[in-house]
């Protein structure tokens, strides 16, 4: 099985659990979220008269990336046969043939993204694609419906969002894909959408797979887990997108990918504000953007939320709010760092300050573009200045988990709280502050409601912001706590997760 002359190899599973590596291609016409399968009819003939052959194929990448994928896919052959028989009760086939062939491939986000890009001009992963068959040899004995392609990674994310298992999500996507091959197309009109929605619900209920409706029901009801194939064109009302930088907008090379950049530019074209909401100092955040050719979009005249919401800039770059750590917190933090031999610096805004130089502080400057830390003569020199936050930088995550955090759990000073953006770092910030408080200040300036905000992040320091926003999205590399809090989970920062979130939930294209 394949599509449009593409030649692929994948692990094949047939009856009896047999496995072999199979290659080949079946010629197709187009790929879409629907349309163009076998010719339907209103035949009243029993669907039990059809002989159904379903080939189920799974990419090794899907097995390795999605735990439990192999087990969930194991029943898909029987599921496909059952679903197709129920579907044919309402829609027979006009070809007069009694043998029906269909293939289902379960793959990963990367491959389905490539297929979307090639066939639909959409450069992002979706949950399910249907490839109607284009040509069959003359006299061939069977009706060849075509291929259904499902992303196991997207299915896994949606299953978690909808609080059910992967097998159930695969069944929902399978029914959606089969109906497209049978010439249902929800994108044609509202009436066509309603027809396909009802048929999804009928099949899923009859097979007792779910009583909650299918993919279209999830989307039209505003379900949290509706994928982009259904969300497109339905998301409205987002006026501002706020996103974290390290681990979210920026990839592992600390750069903004082309996919993310294009999505941000499209937001600007449509009048949707895009705002940095970062733990970084303003100068370092703007430098990171400049290195990714976004200097025109994010400049000294741009709004933004910086240093964990402690510094907020509004229209034309004017300062809206500034919040500093109490002096006794700053003193205690630097004295602790000296005793524990942990790298430590205070954020002053345009520059950082420390009591002693450290290779990790050099890395903070060189890798993360944070302001260079100058060495103060003594603690009193530091206390003469306003310090937004104090950052403690461990040699590794274990130092923070086993030494630094336990100490501050027991010895936190009134007026301060802990937050964390990167595993090897712990930050002390003023109580009552977060990216959410910074966002609230900015929204008040622009007259935008929280419900009109899309927020994207990866760390525990994004928890409050995602909780406040109308739509809170975690990238796939986010912390477990943030994933649990988020309304949706998208691809990782290295896979253009911000772009995926923007296209799904802000642009609706």
Short mmCIF file of C-alpha atoms in Angstrom, two decimals:
data_model
loop_
_atom_site.label_atom_id
_atom_site.label_comp_id
_atom_site.label_asym_id
_atom_site.label_seq_id
_atom_site.Cartn_x
_atom_site.Cartn_y
_atom_site.Cartn_z
CA UNK A 1 0.00 0.00 0.00
CA UNK A 2 1.14 3.56 -0.54
CA UNK A 3 0.21 6.78 -2.23
CA UNK A 4 0.97 8.56 -5.47
CA UNK A 5 3.97 6.53 -6.48
CA UNK A 6 5.67 6.92 -3.11
CA UNK A 7 7.61 3.83 -2.10
CA UNK A 8 7.84 3.09 1.58
CA UNK A 9 8.80 0.23 3.84
CA UNK A 10 7.00 -0.55 7.04
CA UNK A 11 6.26 -3.41 9.36
CA UNK A 12 3.16 -5.29 8.13
CA UNK A 13 0.76 -7.22 10.30
CA UNK A 14 -1.82 -9.51 8.81
CA UNK A 15 -4.08 -12.18 10.25
CA UNK A 16 -2.54 -14.39 12.85
CA UNK A 17 -0.08 -11.66 13.85
CA UNK A 18 2.31 -12.48 11.02
CA UNK A 19 5.01 -9.89 10.47
CA UNK A 20 7.10 -9.05 7.45
CA UNK A 21 8.66 -6.00 5.81
CA UNK A 22 6.69 -5.02 2.75
CA UNK A 23 7.32 -2.34 0.12
CA UNK A 24 5.37 -1.03 -2.80
CA UNK A 25 3.00 1.62 -3.94
CA UNK A 26 -0.59 1.93 -4.98
CA UNK A 27 -1.34 4.91 -7.16
CA UNK A 28 -3.61 7.55 -5.69
CA UNK A 29 -5.21 10.77 -6.80
CA UNK A 30 -5.29 13.13 -3.87
CA UNK A 31 -5.07 13.38 -0.15
CA UNK A 32 -7.58 15.23 1.93
CA UNK A 33 -9.52 15.28 5.11
CA UNK A 34 -12.24 13.78 2.96
CA UNK A 35 -13.71 13.04 -0.40
CA UNK A 36 -13.40 10.90 -3.46
CA UNK A 37 -13.56 7.23 -2.55
CA UNK A 38 -15.61 4.45 -4.05
CA UNK A 39 -18.91 5.43 -5.61
CA UNK A 40 -21.65 5.24 -2.96
CA UNK A 41 -25.16 4.06 -3.53
CA UNK A 42 -28.31 3.73 -1.50
CA UNK A 43 -28.21 -0.04 -1.84
CA UNK A 44 -30.31 -1.91 0.68
CA UNK A 45 -28.24 -5.07 0.28
CA UNK A 46 -26.87 -6.44 3.55
CA UNK A 47 -23.35 -5.35 4.40
CA UNK A 48 -22.69 -8.90 5.61
CA UNK A 49 -22.53 -9.92 1.95
CA UNK A 50 -19.31 -7.95 1.49
CA UNK A 51 -15.96 -9.64 1.83
CA UNK A 52 -13.69 -7.09 3.50
CA UNK A 53 -9.91 -7.19 3.37
CA UNK A 54 -8.09 -4.76 5.65
CA UNK A 55 -4.30 -4.44 5.64
CA UNK A 56 -2.97 -2.83 8.82
CA UNK A 57 0.51 -1.38 8.67
CA UNK A 58 2.58 0.28 11.36
CA UNK A 59 5.78 2.25 11.04
CA UNK A 60 8.57 1.22 13.37
CA UNK A 61 8.93 4.91 14.29
CA UNK A 62 5.39 4.91 15.66
CA UNK A 63 6.13 1.84 17.77
CA UNK A 64 9.26 3.40 19.25
CA UNK A 65 7.81 6.88 19.85
CA UNK A 66 4.43 5.90 21.31
CA UNK A 67 4.37 3.41 24.22
CA UNK A 68 1.55 0.93 23.84
CA UNK A 69 1.11 1.65 20.13
CA UNK A 70 1.80 -1.94 19.08
CA UNK A 71 -0.85 -3.30 21.43
CA UNK A 72 -3.41 -0.65 20.47
CA UNK A 73 -2.93 -1.34 16.76
CA UNK A 74 -3.20 -5.11 17.16
CA UNK A 75 -7.03 -5.01 17.04
CA UNK A 76 -7.26 -2.51 14.19
CA UNK A 77 -7.80 -5.12 11.47
CA UNK A 78 -10.93 -6.48 13.17
CA UNK A 79 -12.00 -2.93 14.07
CA UNK A 80 -11.69 -1.83 10.45
CA UNK A 81 -13.79 -4.72 9.18
CA UNK A 82 -16.52 -4.09 11.77
CA UNK A 83 -16.65 -0.35 11.15
CA UNK A 84 -16.76 -0.74 7.40
CA UNK A 85 -19.60 -3.26 7.58
CA UNK A 86 -21.65 -0.89 9.73
CA UNK A 87 -20.88 2.00 7.38
CA UNK A 88 -21.99 -0.02 4.36
CA UNK A 89 -25.38 -0.61 5.98
CA UNK A 90 -26.21 2.99 5.10
CA UNK A 91 -24.00 3.44 2.04
CA UNK A 92 -23.59 0.52 -0.31
CA UNK A 93 -21.24 0.41 -3.28
CA UNK A 94 -22.56 0.96 -6.80
CA UNK A 95 -19.74 -0.99 -8.45
CA UNK A 96 -21.56 -4.27 -7.99
CA UNK A 97 -18.46 -5.95 -6.53
CA UNK A 98 -18.68 -7.77 -3.23
CA UNK A 99 -15.00 -7.61 -2.23
CA UNK A 100 -13.72 -4.43 -0.57
CA UNK A 101 -10.06 -3.66 0.14
CA UNK A 102 -8.68 -0.92 2.37
CA UNK A 103 -5.37 -0.26 4.08
CA UNK A 104 -4.59 1.58 7.29
CA UNK A 105 -1.12 2.80 8.16
CA UNK A 106 -0.17 4.07 11.62
CA UNK A 107 2.83 6.37 11.42
CA UNK A 108 4.46 9.26 13.28
CA UNK A 109 3.98 13.04 13.23
CA UNK A 110 6.98 13.58 10.98
CA UNK A 111 5.66 11.44 8.14
CA UNK A 112 2.09 12.69 8.30
CA UNK A 113 3.45 16.25 8.33
CA UNK A 114 5.33 15.46 5.10
CA UNK A 115 2.17 14.04 3.55
CA UNK A 116 0.18 17.11 4.56
CA UNK A 117 2.83 19.34 3.05
CA UNK A 118 2.95 17.38 -0.22
CA UNK A 119 -0.75 16.83 -0.78
CA UNK A 120 -2.54 19.60 1.08
CA UNK A 121 0.02 22.40 1.29
CA UNK A 122 -0.25 22.28 5.09
CA UNK A 123 3.11 22.05 6.82
CA UNK A 124 2.08 20.48 10.14
CA UNK A 125 0.92 17.11 11.45
CA UNK A 126 -2.75 16.19 11.69
CA UNK A 127 -4.40 13.15 13.20
CA UNK A 128 -5.79 11.33 10.14
CA UNK A 129 -5.58 11.56 6.34
CA UNK A 130 -7.52 9.66 3.69
CA UNK A 131 -6.03 8.75 0.31
CA UNK A 132 -8.82 7.62 -2.04
CA UNK A 133 -7.74 5.08 -4.61
CA UNK A 134 -7.15 6.51 -8.05
CA UNK A 135 -6.67 3.65 -10.49
CA UNK A 136 -7.44 -0.05 -10.38
CA UNK A 137 -6.36 -2.53 -13.09
CA UNK A 138 -9.21 -3.34 -15.51
CA UNK A 139 -11.22 -6.33 -14.36
CA UNK A 140 -9.82 -6.23 -10.83
CA UNK A 141 -12.06 -8.30 -8.57
CA UNK A 142 -12.36 -5.86 -5.68
CA UNK A 143 -13.36 -2.32 -4.85
CA UNK A 144 -10.18 -0.68 -3.59
CA UNK A 145 -11.23 2.15 -1.27
CA UNK A 146 -7.76 3.54 -0.60
CA UNK A 147 -5.48 4.25 2.33
CA UNK A 148 -6.03 5.77 5.78
CA UNK A 149 -2.99 7.29 7.45
CA UNK A 150 -3.06 7.91 11.22
CA UNK A 151 -0.43 9.64 13.32
CA UNK A 152 0.16 7.63 16.48
CA UNK A 153 1.79 10.62 18.17
CA UNK A 154 -1.15 12.94 17.55
CA UNK A 155 -3.57 10.16 18.49
CA UNK A 156 -1.70 9.66 21.76
CA UNK A 157 -1.89 13.38 22.60
CA UNK A 158 -5.60 13.53 21.81
CA UNK A 159 -6.29 10.39 23.84
CA UNK A 160 -4.66 12.01 26.88
CA UNK A 161 -6.58 15.25 26.36
CA UNK A 162 -9.88 13.36 26.08
CA UNK A 163 -9.10 11.08 29.04
CA UNK A 164 -9.42 7.79 27.19
CA UNK A 165 -6.96 5.20 25.92
CA UNK A 166 -5.07 5.09 22.63
CA UNK A 167 -7.14 2.21 21.24
CA UNK A 168 -10.35 4.23 21.57
CA UNK A 169 -8.77 7.24 19.87
CA UNK A 170 -7.52 5.07 17.00
CA UNK A 171 -11.05 3.72 16.53
CA UNK A 172 -12.49 7.25 16.38
CA UNK A 173 -9.90 8.27 13.78
CA UNK A 174 -10.43 5.04 11.83
CA UNK A 175 -14.18 5.71 11.48
CA UNK A 176 -13.49 9.27 10.37
CA UNK A 177 -11.01 8.08 7.73
CA UNK A 178 -13.29 5.33 6.43
CA UNK A 179 -16.17 7.74 5.91
CA UNK A 180 -13.93 10.00 3.86
CA UNK A 181 -13.07 7.03 1.63
CA UNK A 182 -16.81 6.41 1.26
CA UNK A 183 -17.19 9.94 -0.14
CA UNK A 184 -18.38 11.78 2.97
CA UNK A 185 -16.80 15.24 3.24
CA UNK A 186 -17.53 17.52 6.19
CA UNK A 187 -15.63 20.38 4.56
CA UNK A 188 -18.08 20.84 1.68
CA UNK A 189 -20.86 22.54 3.61
CA UNK A 190 -22.59 22.71 6.97
CA UNK A 191 -25.12 20.19 5.73
CA UNK A 192 -22.36 17.78 4.64
CA UNK A 193 -20.68 18.23 8.00
CA UNK A 194 -23.88 17.35 9.84
CA UNK A 195 -24.43 14.25 7.68
CA UNK A 196 -20.92 12.96 8.34
CA UNK A 197 -21.15 13.83 12.03
CA UNK A 198 -24.35 11.80 12.43
CA UNK A 199 -22.84 8.84 10.58
CA UNK A 200 -19.73 8.90 12.78
CA UNK A 201 -21.94 8.88 15.87
CA UNK A 202 -24.13 6.06 14.51
CA UNK A 203 -21.17 3.77 13.78
CA UNK A 204 -19.40 4.43 17.07
CA UNK A 205 -22.59 3.88 19.07
CA UNK A 206 -23.59 0.71 17.25
CA UNK A 207 -20.15 -0.82 17.82
CA UNK A 208 -20.28 0.38 21.44
CA UNK A 209 -16.90 2.07 21.03
CA UNK A 210 -18.06 5.40 22.44
CA UNK A 211 -21.29 7.26 23.09
CA UNK A 212 -19.55 10.65 23.12
CA UNK A 213 -19.56 11.17 19.35
CA UNK A 214 -16.83 11.17 16.76
CA UNK A 215 -14.15 13.56 15.62
CA UNK A 216 -16.58 16.13 14.18
CA UNK A 217 -18.70 16.09 17.34
CA UNK A 218 -15.59 16.88 19.38
CA UNK A 219 -14.74 19.83 17.16
CA UNK A 220 -18.18 21.38 16.78
CA UNK A 221 -18.79 21.03 20.52
CA UNK A 222 -15.49 22.80 21.24
CA UNK A 223 -13.93 19.66 22.75
CA UNK A 224 -10.48 20.15 24.20
CA UNK A 225 -8.99 17.36 22.15
CA UNK A 226 -10.26 18.20 18.66
CA UNK A 227 -7.40 17.95 16.20
CA UNK A 228 -6.47 20.42 13.51
CA UNK A 229 -8.31 18.47 10.83
CA UNK A 230 -11.51 19.50 12.62
CA UNK A 231 -10.42 22.69 14.40
CA UNK A 232 -9.39 24.39 11.18
CA UNK A 233 -11.74 27.22 10.38
CA UNK A 234 -13.63 26.88 13.68
CA UNK A 235 -11.30 28.62 16.16
CA UNK A 236 -12.32 32.24 16.59
CA UNK A 237 -11.69 35.09 18.97
CA UNK A 238 -7.96 34.84 19.71
CA UNK A 239 -6.56 38.37 19.75
CA UNK A 240 -3.20 37.77 21.42
CA UNK A 241 -0.71 34.90 21.49
CA UNK A 242 1.77 34.77 24.40
CA UNK A 243 4.58 32.23 24.37
CA UNK A 244 7.56 31.23 26.41
CA UNK A 245 10.96 31.23 24.72
CA UNK A 246 13.48 28.64 26.02
CA UNK A 247 12.09 25.17 25.34
CA UNK A 248 9.02 26.57 23.58
CA UNK A 249 9.55 29.14 20.84
CA UNK A 250 13.28 28.41 20.69
CA UNK A 251 14.54 25.00 19.59
CA UNK A 252 17.48 23.10 21.06
CA UNK A 253 19.85 25.34 19.12
CA UNK A 254 18.26 28.37 20.86
CA UNK A 255 16.84 29.59 17.55
CA UNK A 256 13.35 30.19 16.15
CA UNK A 257 12.55 27.66 13.42
CA UNK A 258 11.25 28.72 10.02
CA UNK A 259 7.88 27.10 10.82
CA UNK A 260 7.47 29.13 13.99
CA UNK A 261 8.60 32.32 12.27
CA UNK A 262 6.09 31.90 9.45
CA UNK A 263 3.23 31.33 11.92
CA UNK A 264 4.18 34.47 13.88
CA UNK A 265 4.32 36.51 10.70
CA UNK A 266 0.88 35.25 9.68
CA UNK A 267 -0.50 36.34 13.06
CA UNK A 268 0.79 39.84 12.49
CA UNK A 269 -0.75 39.95 9.02
CA UNK A 270 -4.14 39.09 10.52
CA UNK A 271 -3.90 41.59 13.34
CA UNK A 272 -3.28 39.06 16.13
CA UNK A 273 -0.75 40.36 18.64
CA UNK A 274 2.26 38.13 19.38
CA UNK A 275 3.98 38.64 22.72
CA UNK A 276 7.08 37.15 24.32
CA UNK A 277 6.37 35.85 27.84
CA UNK A 278 9.73 34.73 29.13
CA UNK A 279 11.97 34.41 32.13
CA UNK A 280 14.70 36.05 30.09
CA UNK A 281 15.89 39.60 30.50
CA UNK A 282 14.48 41.86 27.83
CA UNK A 283 17.84 42.44 26.15
CA UNK A 284 18.54 38.70 25.89
CA UNK A 285 15.04 37.93 24.59
CA UNK A 286 15.36 40.53 21.84
CA UNK A 287 18.86 39.31 20.97
CA UNK A 288 17.59 35.75 20.58
CA UNK A 289 14.87 37.02 18.24
CA UNK A 290 17.37 39.07 16.26
CA UNK A 291 19.55 35.99 15.73
CA UNK A 292 16.52 34.27 14.19
CA UNK A 293 15.67 37.17 11.84
CA UNK A 294 12.78 38.37 14.00
CA UNK A 295 14.34 41.66 15.01
CA UNK A 296 11.69 43.66 13.16
CA UNK A 297 8.85 41.84 14.93
CA UNK A 298 10.34 41.96 18.42
CA UNK A 299 12.23 45.17 19.14
CA UNK A 300 12.64 47.85 21.79
CA UNK A 301 9.28 49.23 20.64
CA UNK A 302 7.45 45.93 21.17
CA UNK A 303 5.29 44.83 24.10
CA UNK A 304 6.49 41.90 26.15
CA UNK A 305 6.57 40.06 29.47
CA UNK A 306 10.09 39.53 30.78
CA UNK A 307 11.94 38.13 33.81
CA UNK A 308 9.02 35.86 34.80
CA UNK A 309 6.50 38.71 34.57
CA UNK A 310 8.49 41.09 36.79
CA UNK A 311 9.08 43.51 33.91
CA UNK A 312 6.24 44.30 31.50
CA UNK A 313 6.49 46.54 28.43
CA UNK A 314 3.43 47.75 26.56
CA UNK A 315 2.68 49.73 23.39
CA UNK A 316 5.75 51.43 21.88
CA UNK A 317 7.86 49.61 24.45
CA UNK A 318 6.78 51.73 27.41
CA UNK A 319 7.27 50.18 30.85
CA UNK A 320 3.95 49.14 32.41
CA UNK A 321 5.21 47.47 35.59
CA UNK A 322 8.37 46.51 37.48
CA UNK A 323 8.58 44.32 40.59
CA UNK A 324 11.72 43.63 42.64
CA UNK A 325 12.81 41.09 45.25
CA UNK A 326 12.96 42.23 48.88
CA UNK A 327 16.53 43.07 49.94
CA UNK A 328 16.64 40.42 52.66
CA UNK A 329 15.79 37.74 50.09
CA UNK A 330 18.61 38.90 47.85
CA UNK A 331 21.07 38.85 50.75
CA UNK A 332 20.07 35.38 51.91
CA UNK A 333 20.24 33.98 48.35
CA UNK A 334 23.79 35.20 47.68
CA UNK A 335 25.07 34.11 51.09
CA UNK A 336 23.53 30.66 50.54
CA UNK A 337 25.15 30.38 47.10
CA UNK A 338 28.57 31.21 48.57
CA UNK A 339 28.21 28.58 51.28
CA UNK A 340 26.80 25.90 48.97
CA UNK A 341 29.20 26.70 46.12
CA UNK A 342 26.37 27.17 43.64
CA UNK A 343 26.52 29.62 40.72
CA UNK A 344 24.30 32.61 41.48
CA UNK A 345 23.38 35.89 39.81
CA UNK A 346 20.87 38.66 40.23
CA UNK A 347 18.93 40.12 37.30
CA UNK A 348 19.13 43.91 37.19
CA UNK A 349 17.53 44.39 33.79
CA UNK A 350 20.23 45.42 31.33
CA UNK A 351 22.91 43.42 33.16
CA UNK A 352 23.32 40.73 35.82
CA UNK A 353 25.38 40.79 39.00
CA UNK A 354 27.23 38.11 40.98
CA UNK A 355 29.70 37.82 43.85
CA UNK A 356 32.04 35.56 41.92
CA UNK A 357 32.45 34.47 38.34
CA UNK A 358 31.50 30.93 37.37
CA UNK A 359 31.61 28.89 34.11
CA UNK A 360 27.87 28.30 34.37
CA UNK A 361 27.22 32.04 34.42
CA UNK A 362 29.38 32.33 31.31
CA UNK A 363 27.17 29.65 29.71
CA UNK A 364 24.09 31.58 30.77
CA UNK A 365 25.42 34.52 28.80
CA UNK A 366 26.85 32.69 25.80
CA UNK A 367 24.21 30.01 25.24
CA UNK A 368 21.03 31.66 26.51
CA UNK A 369 22.02 35.25 25.58
CA UNK A 370 21.36 36.46 29.13
CA UNK A 371 23.19 39.63 30.19
CA UNK A 372 26.77 39.11 31.27
CA UNK A 373 27.23 38.97 35.04
CA UNK A 374 29.63 41.54 36.46
CA UNK A 375 31.35 40.73 39.77
CA UNK A 376 30.36 43.02 42.62
CA UNK A 377 32.89 43.88 45.31
CA UNK A 378 30.62 42.68 48.10
CA UNK A 379 27.02 41.91 49.00
CA UNK A 380 26.36 45.50 50.01
CA UNK A 381 27.09 46.67 46.46
CA UNK A 382 24.45 44.27 45.19
CA UNK A 383 21.90 45.43 47.76
CA UNK A 384 22.30 49.03 46.66
CA UNK A 385 20.61 48.02 43.39
CA UNK A 386 17.11 46.81 42.51
CA UNK A 387 17.18 43.07 41.78
CA UNK A 388 14.27 41.55 39.87
CA UNK A 389 15.11 37.92 40.62
CA UNK A 390 17.96 35.68 41.75
CA UNK A 391 18.94 32.67 39.66
CA UNK A 392 20.73 29.65 41.16
CA UNK A 393 22.45 27.45 38.57
CA UNK A 394 23.46 23.88 39.48
CA UNK A 395 26.01 21.66 37.77
CA UNK A 396 23.14 19.38 36.82
CA UNK A 397 19.46 18.78 37.56
CA UNK A 398 20.29 16.53 40.52
CA UNK A 399 22.01 19.41 42.33
CA UNK A 400 18.84 21.48 42.08
CA UNK A 401 16.52 18.60 42.99
CA UNK A 402 18.54 17.15 45.86
CA UNK A 403 20.29 20.16 47.36
CA UNK A 404 19.03 23.57 46.30
CA UNK A 405 15.26 23.02 46.28
CA UNK A 406 15.15 21.16 49.63
CA UNK A 407 17.05 24.00 51.28
CA UNK A 408 14.70 26.69 49.99
CA UNK A 409 11.65 24.57 50.72
CA UNK A 410 12.61 24.82 54.37
CA UNK A 411 14.18 28.28 54.39
CA UNK A 412 12.17 30.36 51.95
CA UNK A 413 12.07 34.00 53.03
CA UNK A 414 8.83 35.92 53.31
CA UNK A 415 8.24 37.89 50.16
CA UNK A 416 9.78 35.29 47.84
CA UNK A 417 8.75 32.13 46.07
CA UNK A 418 10.51 29.57 43.86
CA UNK A 419 9.94 29.01 40.17
CA UNK A 420 11.71 26.90 37.58
CA UNK A 421 12.10 27.23 33.83
CA UNK A 422 15.10 24.97 33.12
CA UNK A 423 15.91 21.76 35.06
CA UNK A 424 19.40 22.91 36.09
CA UNK A 425 18.16 26.26 37.40
CA UNK A 426 16.04 27.53 40.29
CA UNK A 427 14.79 31.11 40.50
CA UNK A 428 13.66 33.20 43.46
CA UNK A 429 11.03 35.78 42.51
CA UNK A 430 8.70 38.06 44.49
CA UNK A 431 5.55 36.45 45.85
CA UNK A 432 2.32 37.27 44.06
CA UNK A 433 4.08 37.54 40.70
CA UNK A 434 4.25 35.28 37.65
CA UNK A 435 3.96 35.45 33.91
CA UNK A 436 0.20 35.48 34.49
CA UNK A 437 0.34 38.72 36.52
CA UNK A 438 2.48 40.25 33.79
CA UNK A 439 0.02 39.08 31.16
CA UNK A 440 -2.87 40.53 33.16
CA UNK A 441 -1.14 43.92 33.18
CA UNK A 442 -0.58 43.77 29.43
CA UNK A 443 -4.14 42.68 28.65
CA UNK A 444 -5.53 45.54 30.71
CA UNK A 445 -3.49 47.97 28.63
CA UNK A 446 -4.84 46.57 25.37
CA UNK A 447 -8.40 45.89 26.52
CA UNK A 448 -8.13 42.18 25.71
CA UNK A 449 -9.91 39.54 27.81
CA UNK A 450 -8.05 36.44 29.05
CA UNK A 451 -10.49 34.31 27.03
CA UNK A 452 -9.07 35.91 23.89
CA UNK A 453 -5.53 34.71 24.64
CA UNK A 454 -3.61 31.67 23.41
CA UNK A 455 -0.65 30.87 25.68
CA UNK A 456 2.09 28.31 24.92
CA UNK A 457 4.80 27.07 27.27
CA UNK A 458 6.97 24.20 28.47
CA UNK A 459 7.92 24.78 32.11
CA UNK A 460 6.39 24.96 35.55
CA UNK A 461 6.93 28.73 35.40
CA UNK A 462 4.22 28.76 32.69
CA UNK A 463 1.56 27.10 34.86
CA UNK A 464 -0.21 30.29 35.92
CA UNK A 465 -0.13 31.79 32.43
CA UNK A 466 -1.65 28.70 30.79
CA UNK A 467 -4.30 28.56 33.50
CA UNK A 468 -5.26 32.17 32.90
CA UNK A 469 -5.41 32.05 29.09
CA UNK A 470 -8.52 31.11 27.15
CA UNK A 471 -6.50 28.36 25.48
CA UNK A 472 -3.42 27.00 27.27
CA UNK A 473 -1.09 24.81 25.23
CA UNK A 474 1.96 22.79 26.29
CA UNK A 475 4.63 21.67 23.85
CA UNK A 476 5.35 17.96 23.94
CA UNK A 477 8.68 18.44 25.76
CA UNK A 478 6.91 20.24 28.62
CA UNK A 479 7.04 19.17 32.25
CA UNK A 480 4.45 16.63 33.44
CA UNK A 481 2.78 19.28 35.62
CA UNK A 482 2.32 21.66 32.71
CA UNK A 483 1.01 18.94 30.41
CA UNK A 484 -1.58 18.06 33.04
CA UNK A 485 -2.60 21.72 33.33
CA UNK A 486 -2.72 22.44 29.59
CA UNK A 487 -5.89 22.37 27.51
CA UNK A 488 -3.93 20.93 24.60
CA UNK A 489 -0.56 19.35 23.87
CA UNK A 490 1.25 19.98 20.58
CA UNK A 491 4.57 18.96 19.04
CA UNK A 492 7.86 19.64 20.79
CA UNK A 493 9.91 22.83 20.53
CA UNK A 494 12.17 21.08 18.02
CA UNK A 495 9.17 20.15 15.85
CA UNK A 496 7.55 23.57 15.57
CA UNK A 497 5.07 23.19 18.42
CA UNK A 498 4.38 26.93 18.64
CA UNK A 499 3.50 27.01 14.94
CA UNK A 500 1.18 24.03 15.38
CA UNK A 501 -0.59 25.74 18.28
CA UNK A 502 -0.98 29.00 16.36
CA UNK A 503 -2.38 27.37 13.23
CA UNK A 504 -4.76 25.19 15.21
CA UNK A 505 -6.08 27.58 17.79
CA UNK A 506 -5.41 31.17 16.65
CA UNK A 507 -5.44 31.22 12.86
CA UNK A 508 -7.85 28.35 12.27
CA UNK A 509 -6.44 27.57 8.80
#
